[in-house]
Short mmCIF file of C-alpha atoms in Angstrom, two decimals:
data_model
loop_
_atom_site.label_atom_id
_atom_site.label_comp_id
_atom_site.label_asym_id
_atom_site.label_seq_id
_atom_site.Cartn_x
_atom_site.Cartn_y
_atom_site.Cartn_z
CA UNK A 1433 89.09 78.77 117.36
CA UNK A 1434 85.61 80.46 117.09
CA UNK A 1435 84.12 83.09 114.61
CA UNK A 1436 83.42 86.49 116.56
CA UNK A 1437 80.47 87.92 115.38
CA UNK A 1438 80.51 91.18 112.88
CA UNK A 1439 77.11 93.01 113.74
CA UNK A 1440 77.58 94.89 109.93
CA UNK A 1441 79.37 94.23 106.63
CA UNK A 1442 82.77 95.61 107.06
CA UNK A 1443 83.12 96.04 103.22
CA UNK A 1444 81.15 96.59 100.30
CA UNK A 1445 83.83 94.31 98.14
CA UNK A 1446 86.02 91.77 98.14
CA UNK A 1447 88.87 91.60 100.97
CA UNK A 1448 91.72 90.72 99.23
CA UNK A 1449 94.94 91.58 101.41
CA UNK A 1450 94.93 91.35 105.58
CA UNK A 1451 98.00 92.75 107.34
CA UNK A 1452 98.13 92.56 111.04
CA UNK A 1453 99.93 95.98 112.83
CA UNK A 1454 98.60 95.70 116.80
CA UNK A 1455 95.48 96.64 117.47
CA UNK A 1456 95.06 97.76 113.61
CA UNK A 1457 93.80 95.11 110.98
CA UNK A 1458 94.98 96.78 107.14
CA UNK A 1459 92.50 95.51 104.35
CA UNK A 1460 93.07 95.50 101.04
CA UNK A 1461 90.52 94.26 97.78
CA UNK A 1462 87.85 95.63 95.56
CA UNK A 1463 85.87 97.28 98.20
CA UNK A 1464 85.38 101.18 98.28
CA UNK A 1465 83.17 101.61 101.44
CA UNK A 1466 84.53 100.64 104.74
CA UNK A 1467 81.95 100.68 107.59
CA UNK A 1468 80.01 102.84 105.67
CA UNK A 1469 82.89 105.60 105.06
CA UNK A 1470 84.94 106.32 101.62
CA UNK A 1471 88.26 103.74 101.38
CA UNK A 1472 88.89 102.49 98.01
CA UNK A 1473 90.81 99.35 98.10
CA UNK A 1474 92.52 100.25 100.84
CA UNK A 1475 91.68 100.81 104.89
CA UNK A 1476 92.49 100.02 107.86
CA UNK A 1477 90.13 99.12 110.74
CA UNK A 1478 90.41 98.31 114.90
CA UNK A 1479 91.30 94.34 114.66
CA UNK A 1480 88.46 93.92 117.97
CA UNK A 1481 85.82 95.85 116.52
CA UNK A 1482 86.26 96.45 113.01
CA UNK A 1483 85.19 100.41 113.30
CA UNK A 1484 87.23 102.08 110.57
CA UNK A 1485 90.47 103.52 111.44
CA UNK A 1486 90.13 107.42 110.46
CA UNK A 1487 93.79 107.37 110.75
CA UNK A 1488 95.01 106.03 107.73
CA UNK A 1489 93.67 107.02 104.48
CA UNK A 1490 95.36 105.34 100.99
CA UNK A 1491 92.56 105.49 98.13
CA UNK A 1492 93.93 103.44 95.64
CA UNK A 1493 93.49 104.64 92.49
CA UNK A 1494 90.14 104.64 90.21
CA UNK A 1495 89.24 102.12 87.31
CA UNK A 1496 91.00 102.84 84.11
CA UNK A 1497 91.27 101.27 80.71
CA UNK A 1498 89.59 98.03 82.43
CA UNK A 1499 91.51 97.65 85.08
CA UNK A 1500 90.17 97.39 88.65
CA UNK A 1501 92.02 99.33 90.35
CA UNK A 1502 92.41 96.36 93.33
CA UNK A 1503 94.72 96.44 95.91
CA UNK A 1504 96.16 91.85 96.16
CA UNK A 1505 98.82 92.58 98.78
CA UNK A 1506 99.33 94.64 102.24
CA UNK A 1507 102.71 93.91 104.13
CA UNK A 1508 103.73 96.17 107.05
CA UNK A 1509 106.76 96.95 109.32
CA UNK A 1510 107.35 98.98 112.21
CA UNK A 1511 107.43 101.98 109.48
CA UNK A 1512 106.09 101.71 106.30
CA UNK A 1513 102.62 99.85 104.77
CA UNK A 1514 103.59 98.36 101.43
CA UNK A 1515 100.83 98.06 98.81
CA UNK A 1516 100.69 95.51 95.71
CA UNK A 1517 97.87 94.99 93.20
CA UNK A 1518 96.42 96.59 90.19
CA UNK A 1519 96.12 100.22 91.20
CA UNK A 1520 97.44 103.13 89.05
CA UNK A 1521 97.60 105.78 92.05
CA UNK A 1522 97.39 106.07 95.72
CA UNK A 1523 95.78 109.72 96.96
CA UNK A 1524 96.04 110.84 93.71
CA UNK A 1525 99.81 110.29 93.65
CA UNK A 1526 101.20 108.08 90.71
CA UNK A 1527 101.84 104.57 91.54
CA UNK A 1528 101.48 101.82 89.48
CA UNK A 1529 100.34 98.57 91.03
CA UNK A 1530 102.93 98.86 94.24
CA UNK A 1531 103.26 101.92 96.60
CA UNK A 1532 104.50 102.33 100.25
CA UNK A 1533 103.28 104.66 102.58
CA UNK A 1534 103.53 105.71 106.64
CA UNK A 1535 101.32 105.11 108.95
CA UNK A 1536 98.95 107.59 107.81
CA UNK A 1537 98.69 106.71 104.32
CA UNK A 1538 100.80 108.99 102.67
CA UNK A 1539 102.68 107.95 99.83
CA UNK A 1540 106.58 107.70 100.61
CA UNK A 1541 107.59 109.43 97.67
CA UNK A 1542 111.83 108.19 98.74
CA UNK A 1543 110.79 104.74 97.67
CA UNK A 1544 109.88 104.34 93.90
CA UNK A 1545 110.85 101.38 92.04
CA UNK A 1546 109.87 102.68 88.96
CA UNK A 1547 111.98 105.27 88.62
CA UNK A 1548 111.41 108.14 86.52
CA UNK A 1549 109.68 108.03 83.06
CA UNK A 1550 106.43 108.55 81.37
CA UNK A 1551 103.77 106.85 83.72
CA UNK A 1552 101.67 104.17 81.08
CA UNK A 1553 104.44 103.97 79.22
CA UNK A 1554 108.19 102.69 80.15
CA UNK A 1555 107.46 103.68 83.86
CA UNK A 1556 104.64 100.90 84.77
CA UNK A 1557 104.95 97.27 86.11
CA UNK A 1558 103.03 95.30 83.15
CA UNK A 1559 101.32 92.80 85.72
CA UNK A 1560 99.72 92.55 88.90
CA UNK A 1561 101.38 92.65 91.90
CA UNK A 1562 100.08 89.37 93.92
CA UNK A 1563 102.66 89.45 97.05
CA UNK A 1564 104.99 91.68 99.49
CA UNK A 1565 107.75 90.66 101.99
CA UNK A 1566 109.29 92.57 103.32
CA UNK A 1567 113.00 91.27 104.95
CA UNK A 1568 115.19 93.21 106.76
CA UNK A 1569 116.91 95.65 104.05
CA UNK A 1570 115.10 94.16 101.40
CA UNK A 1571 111.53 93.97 99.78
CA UNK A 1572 110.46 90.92 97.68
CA UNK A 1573 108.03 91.45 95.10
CA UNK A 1574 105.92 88.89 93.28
CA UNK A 1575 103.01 88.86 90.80
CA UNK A 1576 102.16 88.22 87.42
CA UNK A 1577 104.37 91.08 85.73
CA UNK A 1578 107.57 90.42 83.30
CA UNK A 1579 108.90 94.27 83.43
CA UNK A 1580 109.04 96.88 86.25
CA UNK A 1581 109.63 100.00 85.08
CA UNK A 1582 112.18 102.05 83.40
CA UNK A 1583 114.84 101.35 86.29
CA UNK A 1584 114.03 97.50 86.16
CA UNK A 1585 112.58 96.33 82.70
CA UNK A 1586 113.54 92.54 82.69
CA UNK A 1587 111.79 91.57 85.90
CA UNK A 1588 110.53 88.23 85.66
CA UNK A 1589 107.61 87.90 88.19
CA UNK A 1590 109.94 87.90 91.24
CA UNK A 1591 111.57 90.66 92.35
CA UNK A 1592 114.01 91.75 95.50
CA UNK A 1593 114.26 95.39 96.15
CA UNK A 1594 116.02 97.57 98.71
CA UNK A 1595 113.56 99.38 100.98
CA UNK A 1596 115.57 102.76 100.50
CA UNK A 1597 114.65 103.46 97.86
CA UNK A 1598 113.51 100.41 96.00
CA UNK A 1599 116.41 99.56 93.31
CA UNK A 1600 116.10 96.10 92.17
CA UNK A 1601 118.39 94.00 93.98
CA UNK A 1602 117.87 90.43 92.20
CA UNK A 1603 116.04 89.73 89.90
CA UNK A 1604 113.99 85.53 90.39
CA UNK A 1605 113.03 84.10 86.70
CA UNK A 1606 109.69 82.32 87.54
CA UNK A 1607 107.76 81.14 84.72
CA UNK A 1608 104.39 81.91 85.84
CA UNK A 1609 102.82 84.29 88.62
CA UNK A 1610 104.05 84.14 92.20
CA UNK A 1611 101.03 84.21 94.69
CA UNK A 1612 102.22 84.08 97.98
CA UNK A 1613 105.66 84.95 99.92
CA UNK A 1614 106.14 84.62 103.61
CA UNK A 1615 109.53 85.54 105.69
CA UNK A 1616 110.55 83.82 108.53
CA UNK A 1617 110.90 84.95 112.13
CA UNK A 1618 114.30 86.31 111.92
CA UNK A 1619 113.53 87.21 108.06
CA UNK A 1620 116.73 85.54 107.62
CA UNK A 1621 114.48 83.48 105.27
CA UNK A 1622 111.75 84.22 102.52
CA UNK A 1623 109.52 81.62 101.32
CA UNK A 1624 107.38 81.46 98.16
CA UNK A 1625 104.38 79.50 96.36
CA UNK A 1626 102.44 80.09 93.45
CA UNK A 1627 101.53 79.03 89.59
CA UNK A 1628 105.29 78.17 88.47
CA UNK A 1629 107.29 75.47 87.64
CA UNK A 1630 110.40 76.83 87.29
CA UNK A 1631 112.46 79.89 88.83
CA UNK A 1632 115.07 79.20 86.40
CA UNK A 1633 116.94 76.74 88.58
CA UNK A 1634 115.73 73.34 89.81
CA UNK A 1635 112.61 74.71 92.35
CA UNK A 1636 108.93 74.18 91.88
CA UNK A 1637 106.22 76.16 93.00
CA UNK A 1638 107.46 76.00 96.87
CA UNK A 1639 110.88 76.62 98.13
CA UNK A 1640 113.26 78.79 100.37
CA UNK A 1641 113.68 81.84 97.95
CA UNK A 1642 116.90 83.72 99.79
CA UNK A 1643 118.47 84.33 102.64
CA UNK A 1644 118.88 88.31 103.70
CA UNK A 1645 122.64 89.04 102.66
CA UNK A 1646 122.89 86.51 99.36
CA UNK A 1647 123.11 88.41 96.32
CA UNK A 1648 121.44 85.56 94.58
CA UNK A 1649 119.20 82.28 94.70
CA UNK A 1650 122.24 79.93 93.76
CA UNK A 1651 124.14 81.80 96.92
CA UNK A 1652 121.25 81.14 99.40
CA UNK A 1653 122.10 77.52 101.45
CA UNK A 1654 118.70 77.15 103.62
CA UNK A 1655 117.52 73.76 104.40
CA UNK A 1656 113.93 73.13 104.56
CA UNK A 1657 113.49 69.55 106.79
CA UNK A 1658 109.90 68.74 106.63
CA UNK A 1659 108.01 71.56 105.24
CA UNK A 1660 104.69 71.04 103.88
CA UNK A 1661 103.17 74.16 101.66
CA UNK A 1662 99.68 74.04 100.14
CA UNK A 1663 98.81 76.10 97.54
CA UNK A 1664 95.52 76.67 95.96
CA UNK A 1665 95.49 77.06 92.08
CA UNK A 1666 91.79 76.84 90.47
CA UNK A 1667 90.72 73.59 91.67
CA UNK A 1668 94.47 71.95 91.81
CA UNK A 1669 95.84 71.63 94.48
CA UNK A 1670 99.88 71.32 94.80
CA UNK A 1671 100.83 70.41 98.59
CA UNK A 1672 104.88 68.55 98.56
CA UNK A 1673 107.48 67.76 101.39
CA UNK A 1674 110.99 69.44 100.89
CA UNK A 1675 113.48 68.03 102.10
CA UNK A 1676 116.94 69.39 100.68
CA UNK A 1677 119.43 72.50 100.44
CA UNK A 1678 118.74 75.13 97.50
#
């Protein structure tokens, strides 16, 4: 591997979030310049030479009551760009803290996993939103939030989701914030690492999460043989070998 060189700052903030779609590079962060142009928190750039991508547009929302407004997670499929953070709107539409658009930007108004009710109130996800999967007919979810909205209150920092029109599926009890989530090739598999301890079964901080089709964690019977996951917390480190069935 060797760096390519960047002639100019690509952002005037943090990059947060990098999703991969071809030729286009998605970023996500603090940032609210791109190359020079208007793209708060949210852009997307050519991958070769970083000039900005004037066709997608998805201005995540402005600071409000101390809150930064940053977009943590991009995820992407053939269709959609899914959106996780600490926004409160995306072009103006409300969305708080997880949004999916098209290819364009616009906000896909058919998937809302908040459902209806009165946004800052009972229709808000009370935490950041730290990571996106997407896997097959089903979005996972994960953050530092313990409600989701009027349609899912009891969400425990873990969620799975439909990607019709985003009803909660299942519902993961982790006992602290879930960083990272990664599906496999087939996305027969979803992996995930973070800050917990506990998912309310016997898993710690790294493990198979589900398998597309189980309508729970105790259903899902993936092996992991020899996987190694490091994760990152502060200056901890947490880095184990599984080795059995969940």
């Amino acid at each position: 591997f060797s760096l390519l060189p960047v002639d100019a700052d690509v952002a005037n903030g943090e990059v947060r979030a990098l999703a991969l779609d071809g030729s286009r590079l998605y970023l996500g962060g603090t940032f609210t310049s791109v190359g020079g142009q208007t793209r708060e928190r949210a852009a997307a750039v050519n991958a070769g030479t970083f000039a900005v991508d004037a066709g997608y547009v998805a201005n995540a929302g402005t600071q409000i009551f101390g809150f930064n407004g940053a977009v943590n997670a991009i995820a992407v499929t053939p269709s959609h760009v899914y959106l996780g953070g600490d926004f409160f709107s995306i072009n103006g539409v409300n969305r708080g803290r997880l949004a999916r658009t098209d290819s364009t930007g616009a906000v896909d108004n058919a998937w809302f996993p908040l459902g209806v009710g009165i946004f800052f109130t009972t229709n808000i996800i009370n935490g950041q939103v730290l990571s996106i999967a997407p896997a097959g007919t089903d979005v996972f979810v994960g953050g530092a939030f313990t409600s989701f909205g009027s349609r899912n209150p009891a969400s425990v920092r873990l969620v799975r989701l439909n990607n019709t029109n985003g009803d909660l599926v299942t519902n993961f009890a982790a006992d602290a914030s879930v960083q990272a989530l990664h599906t496999s090739d087939d996305q027969a598999t979803v992996f995930a690492g973070g800050a917990f301890t506990s998912d309310g079964a016997k898993h710690t901080r790294a493990h198979v999460l589900a398998e597309r089709g189980c309508n729970n964690e105790a259903e899902a019977r993936a092996v992991l043989v020899g996987l190694e996951l490091a994760q990152h917390l502060g200056a901890r480190h947490v880095r184990l070998l599984v080795d059995s069935a969940v």
